[in-house]
Coordinates of C-alpha atoms in Angstrom, one line a residue:
Chain P
M1 CA 18.6 55.6 -25.7
R2 CA 15.1 55.6 -27.2
L3 CA 12.3 57.4 -25.3
G4 CA 8.7 56.8 -26.1
R5 CA 6.3 59.7 -26.5
I6 CA 2.5 59.6 -26.9
G7 CA 1.3 62.2 -29.4
Y8 CA -1.9 63.0 -27.5
I9 CA -2.1 66.4 -25.9
N10 CA -2.3 64.8 -22.5
C11 CA 1.4 64.3 -22.8
Y12 CA 2.2 68.0 -23.6
P13 CA 2.7 68.9 -20.0
V14 CA 5.6 66.4 -19.9
Y15 CA 6.9 66.4 -23.4
G16 CA 6.1 70.0 -24.4
A17 CA 9.3 71.4 -23.0
I18 CA 11.3 68.8 -24.9
D19 CA 9.4 69.3 -28.1
G20 CA 9.9 73.1 -27.9
G21 CA 13.5 72.9 -26.9
A22 CA 13.2 74.3 -23.4
V23 CA 14.6 71.1 -22.0
T24 CA 16.9 68.7 -23.7
A25 CA 16.3 64.9 -23.2
P26 CA 19.3 62.7 -23.7
A27 CA 17.4 60.3 -25.9
E28 CA 15.9 59.8 -29.4
L29 CA 12.1 60.4 -29.2
V30 CA 9.7 57.8 -30.7
T31 CA 6.0 58.8 -31.0
G32 CA 3.1 56.4 -31.0
T33 CA -0.2 55.5 -29.5
P34 CA -0.1 54.1 -25.9
A35 CA -0.6 50.6 -27.3
E36 CA 2.2 50.9 -29.8
L37 CA 4.6 52.2 -27.2
N38 CA 3.7 49.4 -24.8
D39 CA 4.6 46.8 -27.4
L40 CA 7.8 48.6 -28.5
L41 CA 9.0 48.9 -24.9
I42 CA 8.3 45.2 -24.2
A43 CA 10.0 44.2 -27.4
G44 CA 13.1 46.1 -26.3
E45 CA 12.8 48.7 -29.1
L46 CA 12.5 51.4 -26.6
D47 CA 14.6 51.9 -23.4
V48 CA 12.2 54.2 -21.6
S49 CA 8.6 55.1 -22.3
V50 CA 5.3 56.3 -21.0
I51 CA 3.2 53.1 -21.0
S52 CA -0.2 52.0 -20.0
A53 CA -0.4 51.2 -16.3
I54 CA -1.7 47.7 -17.0
E55 CA 1.2 46.9 -19.2
Y56 CA 3.6 47.7 -16.4
A57 CA 1.7 45.1 -14.3
R58 CA 1.8 42.6 -17.1
H59 CA 5.6 43.0 -17.5
A60 CA 6.7 44.1 -14.1
R61 CA 9.6 41.7 -14.0
D62 CA 11.2 43.3 -17.1
L63 CA 10.6 46.9 -16.1
V64 CA 11.4 49.5 -13.5
L65 CA 9.1 52.5 -12.8
L66 CA 10.4 56.0 -13.0
P67 CA 9.7 57.7 -9.6
D68 CA 7.2 60.5 -9.2
L69 CA 5.9 60.5 -12.8
A70 CA 2.5 59.3 -14.1
I71 CA -0.6 60.5 -15.8
S72 CA -3.6 60.4 -13.6
C73 CA -6.9 62.1 -12.7
D74 CA -8.7 62.4 -9.4
G75 CA -12.3 62.5 -10.8
P76 CA -13.3 63.2 -14.4
V77 CA -10.5 62.9 -17.0
Q78 CA -12.5 64.0 -20.1
S79 CA -10.4 62.0 -22.6
V80 CA -11.3 58.5 -21.6
A81 CA -15.0 57.9 -22.0
L82 CA -17.6 55.3 -23.0
F83 CA -19.9 56.9 -25.6
S84 CA -23.1 54.9 -25.4
K85 CA -26.5 54.9 -27.1
L86 CA -27.9 53.2 -24.0
P87 CA -27.6 53.8 -20.3
V88 CA -24.8 51.6 -18.8
A89 CA -27.3 49.5 -16.9
R90 CA -28.8 48.3 -20.2
L91 CA -25.5 47.3 -21.9
D92 CA -25.9 43.6 -21.0
Q93 CA -25.4 41.7 -24.2
A94 CA -25.0 45.0 -26.1
T95 CA -22.1 45.5 -28.5
V96 CA -19.3 47.8 -27.2
L97 CA -16.4 48.7 -29.4
L98 CA -13.0 49.2 -27.7
T99 CA -10.3 51.4 -29.0
A100 CA -7.3 49.5 -30.2
S101 CA -5.1 52.3 -28.9
S102 CA -5.5 51.6 -25.2
R103 CA -5.0 48.8 -22.8
T104 CA -5.5 50.3 -19.3
S105 CA -8.9 51.9 -20.0
V106 CA -10.2 48.8 -21.7
A107 CA -9.4 46.8 -18.5
L108 CA -11.0 49.6 -16.4
L109 CA -14.1 49.5 -18.5
E110 CA -14.3 45.7 -18.2
L111 CA -13.9 46.0 -14.4
L112 CA -16.7 48.7 -14.2
C113 CA -19.0 46.6 -16.3
R114 CA -18.5 43.5 -14.2
E115 CA -18.2 44.8 -10.7
V116 CA -20.1 48.1 -10.7
W117 CA -22.7 48.1 -13.4
H118 CA -23.2 44.3 -13.5
V119 CA -23.6 44.0 -17.2
R120 CA -21.7 41.8 -19.7
P121 CA -21.5 43.6 -23.1
R122 CA -20.1 41.9 -26.1
F123 CA -16.8 43.6 -26.7
A124 CA -15.1 44.1 -30.0
Q125 CA -11.9 46.0 -30.9
A126 CA -12.0 48.9 -33.3
R127 CA -9.8 51.7 -34.5
A128 CA -10.8 54.9 -32.8
E129 CA -8.2 57.6 -33.6
A130 CA -9.3 61.0 -34.8
S131 CA -9.2 59.9 -38.5
D132 CA -11.3 56.8 -37.7
L133 CA -14.3 58.5 -36.1
D134 CA -16.4 58.7 -39.3
A135 CA -15.8 55.1 -40.2
L136 CA -16.6 54.2 -36.6
A137 CA -20.1 55.6 -37.0
G138 CA -20.7 53.1 -39.8
L139 CA -20.0 50.1 -37.6
P140 CA -23.0 48.5 -35.8
H141 CA -22.5 49.1 -32.1
D142 CA -24.3 50.3 -28.9
G143 CA -21.3 52.0 -27.3
V144 CA -17.7 52.8 -27.9
L145 CA -14.7 53.4 -25.7
V146 CA -12.6 56.2 -27.0
I147 CA -9.4 57.7 -25.4
G148 CA -7.2 60.6 -26.0
D149 CA -7.7 63.4 -28.5
P150 CA -10.5 61.6 -30.4
A151 CA -12.4 61.4 -27.1
L152 CA -12.2 65.1 -26.7
L153 CA -13.3 65.6 -30.3
L154 CA -16.2 63.2 -30.1
A155 CA -17.4 64.9 -26.9
A156 CA -17.2 68.3 -28.6
R157 CA -19.6 67.0 -31.3
G158 CA -22.4 66.8 -28.8
T159 CA -24.9 64.2 -27.7
A160 CA -27.0 63.3 -30.7
T161 CA -25.3 60.0 -31.5
Y162 CA -24.3 59.0 -28.0
P163 CA -26.7 60.5 -25.4
H164 CA -24.8 58.6 -22.6
R165 CA -21.2 59.6 -22.0
V166 CA -19.5 57.9 -19.1
D167 CA -16.1 59.4 -18.0
L168 CA -14.0 56.5 -16.8
G169 CA -11.9 58.6 -14.4
D170 CA -15.1 59.9 -12.8
A171 CA -16.6 56.4 -12.6
W172 CA -13.5 55.0 -10.9
K173 CA -13.4 57.9 -8.4
R174 CA -17.1 57.3 -7.5
W175 CA -16.4 53.6 -7.1
T176 CA -13.2 53.7 -5.1
G177 CA -12.7 57.2 -3.9
L178 CA -9.2 57.2 -5.4
P179 CA -7.3 58.8 -8.3
F180 CA -6.9 56.6 -11.4
V181 CA -3.5 56.2 -12.9
F182 CA -3.7 55.7 -16.7
A183 CA 0.0 55.7 -17.5
V184 CA 3.3 55.4 -15.9
W185 CA 6.9 55.8 -17.1
A186 CA 9.0 52.7 -17.1
A187 CA 12.5 51.7 -18.3
R188 CA 13.7 48.3 -19.3
R189 CA 15.4 46.7 -16.3
T190 CA 18.4 46.0 -18.5
A191 CA 18.8 49.6 -19.5
D192 CA 21.8 51.5 -18.2
P193 CA 20.7 53.0 -14.9
A194 CA 22.7 56.2 -15.3
A195 CA 21.3 56.9 -18.7
V196 CA 17.7 56.2 -17.4
R197 CA 18.3 58.5 -14.5
A198 CA 19.4 61.3 -16.9
I199 CA 16.2 60.8 -18.9
H200 CA 14.2 60.8 -15.7
E201 CA 15.7 64.1 -14.6
A202 CA 15.0 65.6 -18.0
L203 CA 11.4 64.4 -17.8
L204 CA 10.9 65.9 -14.3
A205 CA 12.5 69.2 -15.5
A206 CA 10.2 69.2 -18.6
R207 CA 7.2 68.6 -16.4
A208 CA 8.1 71.5 -14.2
W209 CA 8.4 73.7 -17.3
G210 CA 5.1 72.3 -18.6
L211 CA 3.1 72.9 -15.5
A212 CA 4.4 76.5 -15.4
H213 CA 3.3 77.0 -19.1
L214 CA -0.1 75.3 -19.4
D215 CA -1.5 78.3 -21.3
V216 CA 1.2 78.0 -23.9
L217 CA 0.6 74.3 -24.2
A218 CA -3.2 74.8 -24.4
E219 CA -2.6 77.0 -27.5
R220 CA -0.5 74.4 -29.0
A221 CA -3.1 71.7 -28.2
T222 CA -5.7 73.8 -30.0
R223 CA -3.6 74.0 -33.1
A224 CA -3.1 70.3 -33.0
T225 CA -6.7 69.2 -32.4
G226 CA -9.0 72.0 -33.1
V227 CA -10.4 71.8 -29.6
P228 CA -10.8 75.3 -28.2
S229 CA -7.9 76.4 -26.0
D230 CA -10.0 77.0 -22.9
E231 CA -11.2 73.5 -23.1
C232 CA -7.7 72.2 -23.5
R233 CA -6.6 74.3 -20.5
A234 CA -9.5 72.9 -18.4
Y235 CA -8.5 69.4 -19.6
F236 CA -4.9 69.9 -18.4
A237 CA -6.2 71.2 -15.1
G238 CA -8.0 67.8 -14.5
L239 CA -4.8 65.8 -15.1
D240 CA -2.0 65.1 -12.6
Y241 CA 1.5 64.1 -13.4
A242 CA 2.8 63.1 -10.0
L243 CA 3.0 59.6 -8.4
S244 CA 2.7 59.9 -4.7
Y245 CA 0.8 58.0 -2.1
K246 CA -2.7 58.8 -3.3
H247 CA -1.8 57.9 -6.9
L248 CA 0.0 54.7 -5.7
A249 CA -3.2 53.9 -3.7
G250 CA -5.2 54.2 -6.9
L251 CA -2.7 52.3 -9.0
T252 CA -2.3 49.4 -6.6
D253 CA -6.0 49.2 -6.0
F254 CA -6.5 48.8 -9.7
F255 CA -3.7 46.2 -9.9
R256 CA -5.1 44.1 -7.0
R257 CA -8.5 44.0 -8.7
L258 CA -6.9 42.9 -11.9
A259 CA -4.7 40.3 -10.1
A260 CA -7.7 39.0 -8.2
Q261 CA -9.4 38.3 -11.6
G262 CA -6.2 36.7 -13.0
I263 CA -5.8 39.5 -15.6
V264 CA -2.3 40.5 -14.5
P265 CA 0.2 38.5 -12.3
D266 CA 0.2 39.5 -8.7
G267 CA 3.3 41.4 -7.9
S268 CA 4.9 44.6 -6.4
L269 CA 6.2 47.9 -7.6
Q270 CA 9.8 48.3 -8.5
F271 CA 11.2 51.8 -8.9
L272 CA 14.4 53.0 -10.4
Q273 CA 16.8 53.9 -7.6
V274 CA 17.4 57.6 -7.5
A275 CA 19.4 59.6 -5.0
Chain T
M1 CA 24.9 44.3 10.3
R2 CA 22.3 44.6 13.0
L3 CA 18.8 43.3 12.4
G4 CA 15.8 44.3 14.5
R5 CA 13.4 41.7 15.8
I6 CA 10.1 42.2 17.5
G7 CA 9.6 39.7 20.4
Y8 CA 5.9 39.3 19.9
I9 CA 4.7 36.0 18.5
N10 CA 3.4 37.7 15.4
C11 CA 7.0 37.7 14.2
Y12 CA 7.6 34.0 14.8
P13 CA 6.7 33.0 11.2
V14 CA 9.6 35.1 10.0
Y15 CA 12.1 34.9 12.8
G16 CA 11.3 31.4 14.1
A17 CA 13.6 29.7 11.7
I18 CA 16.4 32.1 12.6
D19 CA 15.8 31.7 16.4
G20 CA 15.7 27.9 16.0
G21 CA 18.7 27.7 13.8
A22 CA 17.0 26.4 10.7
V23 CA 18.1 29.5 8.8
T24 CA 21.2 31.6 9.4
A25 CA 20.8 35.4 9.1
P26 CA 24.1 37.2 8.4
A27 CA 23.4 39.8 11.2
E28 CA 23.3 40.3 14.9
L29 CA 19.7 40.2 16.2
V30 CA 18.3 43.0 18.4
T31 CA 15.0 42.4 20.1
G32 CA 12.6 45.2 21.1
T33 CA 9.0 46.5 20.9
P34 CA 8.0 47.9 17.5
A35 CA 8.4 51.5 18.9
E36 CA 11.9 50.7 20.2
L37 CA 13.0 49.2 16.9
N38 CA 11.6 52.1 15.0
D39 CA 13.7 54.6 17.0
L40 CA 16.8 52.4 16.8
L41 CA 16.6 52.1 13.0
I42 CA 16.0 55.8 12.6
A43 CA 18.9 56.5 14.9
G44 CA 21.2 54.4 12.8
E45 CA 21.7 51.8 15.6
L46 CA 20.1 49.1 13.4
D47 CA 20.8 48.5 9.7
V48 CA 17.7 46.5 8.9
S49 CA 14.5 46.0 10.9
V50 CA 10.9 45.3 11.0
I51 CA 9.3 48.7 11.7
S52 CA 5.9 50.2 12.0
A53 CA 4.4 51.1 8.6
I54 CA 3.9 54.7 9.7
E55 CA 7.5 55.1 10.6
Y56 CA 8.5 54.1 7.1
A57 CA 6.3 56.9 5.8
R58 CA 7.8 59.4 8.3
H59 CA 11.3 58.5 7.4
A60 CA 11.0 57.3 3.8
R61 CA 13.9 59.5 2.6
D62 CA 16.3 57.6 4.8
L63 CA 15.0 54.1 4.2
V64 CA 14.4 51.5 1.6
L65 CA 11.8 48.8 1.8
L66 CA 12.6 45.1 1.6
P67 CA 10.5 43.6 -1.2
D68 CA 7.7 41.1 -0.6
L69 CA 7.8 41.2 3.2
A70 CA 5.4 42.7 5.7
I71 CA 3.0 41.9 8.5
S72 CA -0.6 42.4 7.5
C73 CA -4.1 41.1 7.9
D74 CA -7.1 41.0 5.6
G75 CA -9.8 41.3 8.2
P76 CA -9.5 40.6 12.0
V77 CA -6.0 40.6 13.3
Q78 CA -6.7 39.6 16.9
S79 CA -3.7 41.3 18.4
V80 CA -4.5 45.0 17.7
A81 CA -7.6 46.0 19.5
L82 CA -9.4 48.8 21.3
F83 CA -10.7 47.4 24.6
S84 CA -13.5 49.7 25.6
K85 CA -16.0 50.2 28.4
L86 CA -18.3 52.1 26.1
P87 CA -19.5 51.5 22.5
V88 CA -17.2 53.4 20.1
A89 CA -19.9 55.8 19.2
R90 CA -19.9 57.0 22.8
L91 CA -16.2 57.7 23.0
D92 CA -16.4 61.4 22.3
Q93 CA -14.5 63.2 25.1
A94 CA -13.9 59.8 26.7
T95 CA -10.4 58.9 27.9
V96 CA -8.6 56.3 25.7
L97 CA -5.2 55.1 26.6
L98 CA -2.8 54.3 23.8
T99 CA 0.0 51.7 24.1
A100 CA 3.4 53.3 24.1
S101 CA 4.7 50.3 22.1
S102 CA 3.0 51.0 18.8
R103 CA 2.9 53.8 16.3
T104 CA 0.9 52.5 13.3
S105 CA -2.1 51.2 15.3
V106 CA -2.3 54.5 17.2
A107 CA -2.5 56.4 13.9
L108 CA -5.1 53.9 12.6
L109 CA -7.2 54.3 15.8
E110 CA -7.1 58.1 15.4
L111 CA -8.2 57.8 11.8
L112 CA -11.0 55.5 12.7
C113 CA -12.2 57.8 15.5
R114 CA -12.1 60.9 13.3
E115 CA -13.3 59.5 9.9
V116 CA -15.5 56.5 10.7
W117 CA -16.9 56.8 14.2
H118 CA -16.9 60.6 14.3
V119 CA -15.7 60.9 17.9
R120 CA -12.9 62.8 19.5
P121 CA -11.6 60.9 22.6
R122 CA -9.0 62.3 24.9
F123 CA -5.9 60.2 24.2
A124 CA -3.2 59.5 26.7
Q125 CA -0.2 57.3 26.3
A126 CA 0.3 54.3 28.7
R127 CA 2.5 51.3 29.0
A128 CA 0.6 48.2 27.9
E129 CA 3.0 45.3 27.7
A130 CA 2.0 42.0 29.4
S131 CA 3.6 42.9 32.7
D132 CA 1.7 46.2 32.7
L133 CA -1.9 44.9 32.4
D134 CA -2.6 44.9 36.1
A135 CA -1.3 48.4 36.6
L136 CA -3.3 49.5 33.6
A137 CA -6.5 48.5 35.3
G138 CA -5.8 51.0 38.0
L139 CA -5.6 54.0 35.6
P140 CA -8.8 55.9 35.1
H141 CA -9.9 55.3 31.5
D142 CA -12.8 54.4 29.2
G143 CA -10.8 52.4 26.7
V144 CA -7.3 51.2 25.9
L145 CA -5.5 50.3 22.7
V146 CA -3.4 47.3 23.2
I147 CA -1.2 45.4 20.6
G148 CA 0.7 42.2 20.3
D149 CA 0.8 39.5 22.9
P150 CA -0.8 41.5 25.7
A151 CA -3.8 42.1 23.4
L152 CA -4.2 38.3 23.0
L153 CA -3.9 37.9 26.8
L154 CA -6.4 40.6 27.5
A155 CA -8.9 39.2 25.0
A156 CA -8.5 35.7 26.7
R157 CA -9.5 37.2 30.1
G158 CA -13.0 37.8 28.8
T159 CA -15.4 40.7 28.5
A160 CA -16.1 41.7 32.2
T161 CA -13.9 44.9 32.2
Y162 CA -14.2 45.8 28.6
P163 CA -17.5 44.6 27.1
H164 CA -16.6 46.3 23.7
R165 CA -13.6 45.0 21.8
V166 CA -12.9 46.5 18.4
D167 CA -10.4 44.6 16.2
L168 CA -8.6 47.3 14.2
G169 CA -7.8 45.0 11.3
D170 CA -11.4 44.2 11.0
A171 CA -12.5 47.9 11.4
W172 CA -10.1 48.9 8.6
K173 CA -11.3 46.1 6.3
R174 CA -14.9 47.1 6.8
W175 CA -14.0 50.7 6.1
T176 CA -11.8 50.3 3.0
G177 CA -12.2 46.7 1.8
L178 CA -8.4 46.4 2.0
P179 CA -5.8 44.5 3.9
F180 CA -4.0 46.5 6.6
V181 CA -0.2 46.5 6.7
F182 CA 1.0 47.0 10.3
A183 CA 4.7 46.5 9.8
V184 CA 7.2 46.4 6.9
W185 CA 10.9 45.6 6.8
A186 CA 13.2 48.5 5.9
A187 CA 17.0 49.1 5.7
R188 CA 18.8 52.3 6.1
R189 CA 19.5 53.8 2.7
T190 CA 23.2 54.1 3.5
A191 CA 23.5 50.4 4.5
D192 CA 25.6 48.2 2.1
P193 CA 23.1 46.9 -0.5
A194 CA 24.8 43.5 -0.8
A195 CA 24.6 42.9 2.9
V196 CA 21.0 44.0 3.0
R197 CA 20.1 41.7 0.1
A198 CA 21.7 38.8 2.0
I199 CA 19.6 39.6 5.1
H200 CA 16.5 39.9 2.8
E201 CA 17.2 36.5 1.3
A202 CA 17.6 35.0 4.8
L203 CA 14.3 36.6 5.9
L204 CA 12.5 35.2 2.9
A205 CA 14.0 31.7 3.5
A206 CA 13.0 32.0 7.2
R207 CA 9.5 33.0 6.3
A208 CA 9.2 30.0 3.9
W209 CA 10.3 27.7 6.8
G210 CA 8.0 29.4 9.2
L211 CA 4.9 29.2 7.0
A212 CA 5.6 25.5 6.6
H213 CA 6.0 25.0 10.4
L214 CA 3.2 27.0 11.9
D215 CA 2.2 24.2 14.2
V216 CA 5.7 24.1 15.7
L217 CA 5.7 27.9 16.1
A218 CA 2.2 27.8 17.7
E219 CA 3.6 25.4 20.4
R220 CA 6.5 27.8 21.0
A221 CA 4.1 30.7 21.1
T222 CA 2.1 28.9 23.8
R223 CA 5.1 28.4 25.9
A224 CA 6.0 32.1 25.5
T225 CA 2.6 33.6 26.2
G226 CA 0.4 31.0 27.9
V227 CA -2.2 31.5 25.1
P228 CA -3.5 28.0 24.0
S229 CA -1.8 26.6 21.0
D230 CA -4.9 26.3 18.8
E231 CA -5.5 30.0 19.4
C232 CA -1.9 30.8 18.5
R233 CA -2.4 28.7 15.4
A234 CA -5.6 30.5 14.4
Y235 CA -3.8 33.8 15.1
F236 CA -1.1 32.9 12.6
A237 CA -3.7 31.9 10.1
G238 CA -5.1 35.4 10.1
L239 CA -1.8 37.1 9.4
D240 CA 0.0 37.5 6.1
Y241 CA 3.7 38.1 5.5
A242 CA 3.7 39.1 1.8
L243 CA 3.7 42.5 0.2
S244 CA 2.0 42.3 -3.1
Y245 CA -0.5 44.5 -4.8
K246 CA -3.4 44.1 -2.4
H247 CA -1.1 44.8 0.5
L248 CA 0.4 47.8 -1.3
A249 CA -3.1 49.0 -2.0
G250 CA -3.8 48.9 1.8
L251 CA -0.5 50.4 2.7
T252 CA -0.7 53.3 0.3
D253 CA -4.3 54.0 1.1
F254 CA -3.3 54.3 4.8
F255 CA -0.4 56.6 3.8
R256 CA -2.5 58.8 1.6
R257 CA -5.0 59.3 4.4
L258 CA -2.2 60.2 6.8
A259 CA -0.6 62.5 4.3
A260 CA -3.9 64.2 3.6
Q261 CA -4.1 65.0 7.4
G262 CA -0.5 66.2 7.4
I263 CA 0.5 63.3 9.7
V264 CA 3.2 62.0 7.4
P265 CA 4.9 63.7 4.5
D266 CA 3.5 62.8 1.1
G267 CA 5.8 60.5 -0.8
S268 CA 6.4 57.3 -2.6
L269 CA 7.6 53.8 -1.9
Q270 CA 11.3 53.0 -2.5
F271 CA 12.3 49.3 -2.5
L272 CA 15.7 47.7 -2.3
Q273 CA 16.7 46.6 -5.8
V274 CA 16.9 42.9 -6.0
A275 CA 17.5 40.7 -9.1

């Protein structure tokens, strides 16, 4: 079995125990950006992976969700943000670059522009990983959507280039009152259910270890990113890794809005059967 | 296998084909009020049944949901209403009778009172089936929550006794912007999955027949209730029997509000696995 793993520190609370050997996952780990893992899972190159919420909705017929596991926030998320030279209300016809590494937050930004801010920027895709940030500055643009560790790094650089920083978790919460689910874990429907259940159990055990060792993980996150450890610790505190009713309410509210626009097929949620 | 069936006309679009012989369900049918069926399913006396949404949340560990099947509205529902002698804003400390036949709409009314109208009525349970409506008039009260056919009958009597009629589907929609899911279909987790899947397929086939024959069903509903057939037809038009993202958004939003109040355990949705 091949299990997808995002390298961003937001996944440390779930994968940290596996990386450090505290929990053994019965699978070979494959690391990538969210967008890379999405495509590999859909292509059948992975059996189980963390994937963008929207990609579950796009491919729900081929996938089953892993119960009680997701990456969400209930307010500011820190690591998914629009960095803008203009206030959002002035982004009509402005150029906004979109990280190529994300799908869900791109769809969320487009919803916010259309339905909340009532602006129609011109969107263009761009690379926006940590090593791309300097090159990004050389591209003509009014705003840029950045996710993950590079978003934390860019925020740490201060407000000179982008005086307007909109946290997309916060914007969603203000709009809907709900948590926002960025990523879920899914398995291919054709994967062996017993093997998927074993991976699911390992992931839940790893999450339990991770949530009990956030200080250790914050230190590791600092070594990986250079972001101070108290900021990493505060970042973890704003994330949530469960998938209960309030998260499902946020997830399905996002999906119904996307389905209403024809962006994803209308559908339902199918979970892996567990005892 | 024993399959629960609500006698109200709101279930005709699903059960009408089975009642009339157009579709055969591989089960013995048991007819009751929603509250009766809830208790029979939880007690293990039924294998599959339509049940109150809230009862699924209360007993989620013992049940699996049947995919793509529910009773919901996306705005006024007609048949779930608070009939009141006073405007809702004046119901603080007033006496409101609650039909003993419902669980979900009772919880919805309590949420609306607390979180939207900011009143705390004194609630008391009462029988409110069609044959109880005259006796109900003799009980001292300021308002009464009635569901199903008796709600349609009481509305048809006009506004003399209750000048204020609040449609709970409409009130929910105004509050949240979402559909409200009153009932879902669930099976006991221990029931044979193949037999449950066969019943599920029969129910979906029956729904397809029902939605294609709403005029026939409206005539039957008139014979059963005395409500004019164009009103029955309009009533059916306001109901929805699917369970896709927008319905799931309404359902989980209701559940998260109940869980936040401690009224139901926090949890997730578990569906029967189908191909």
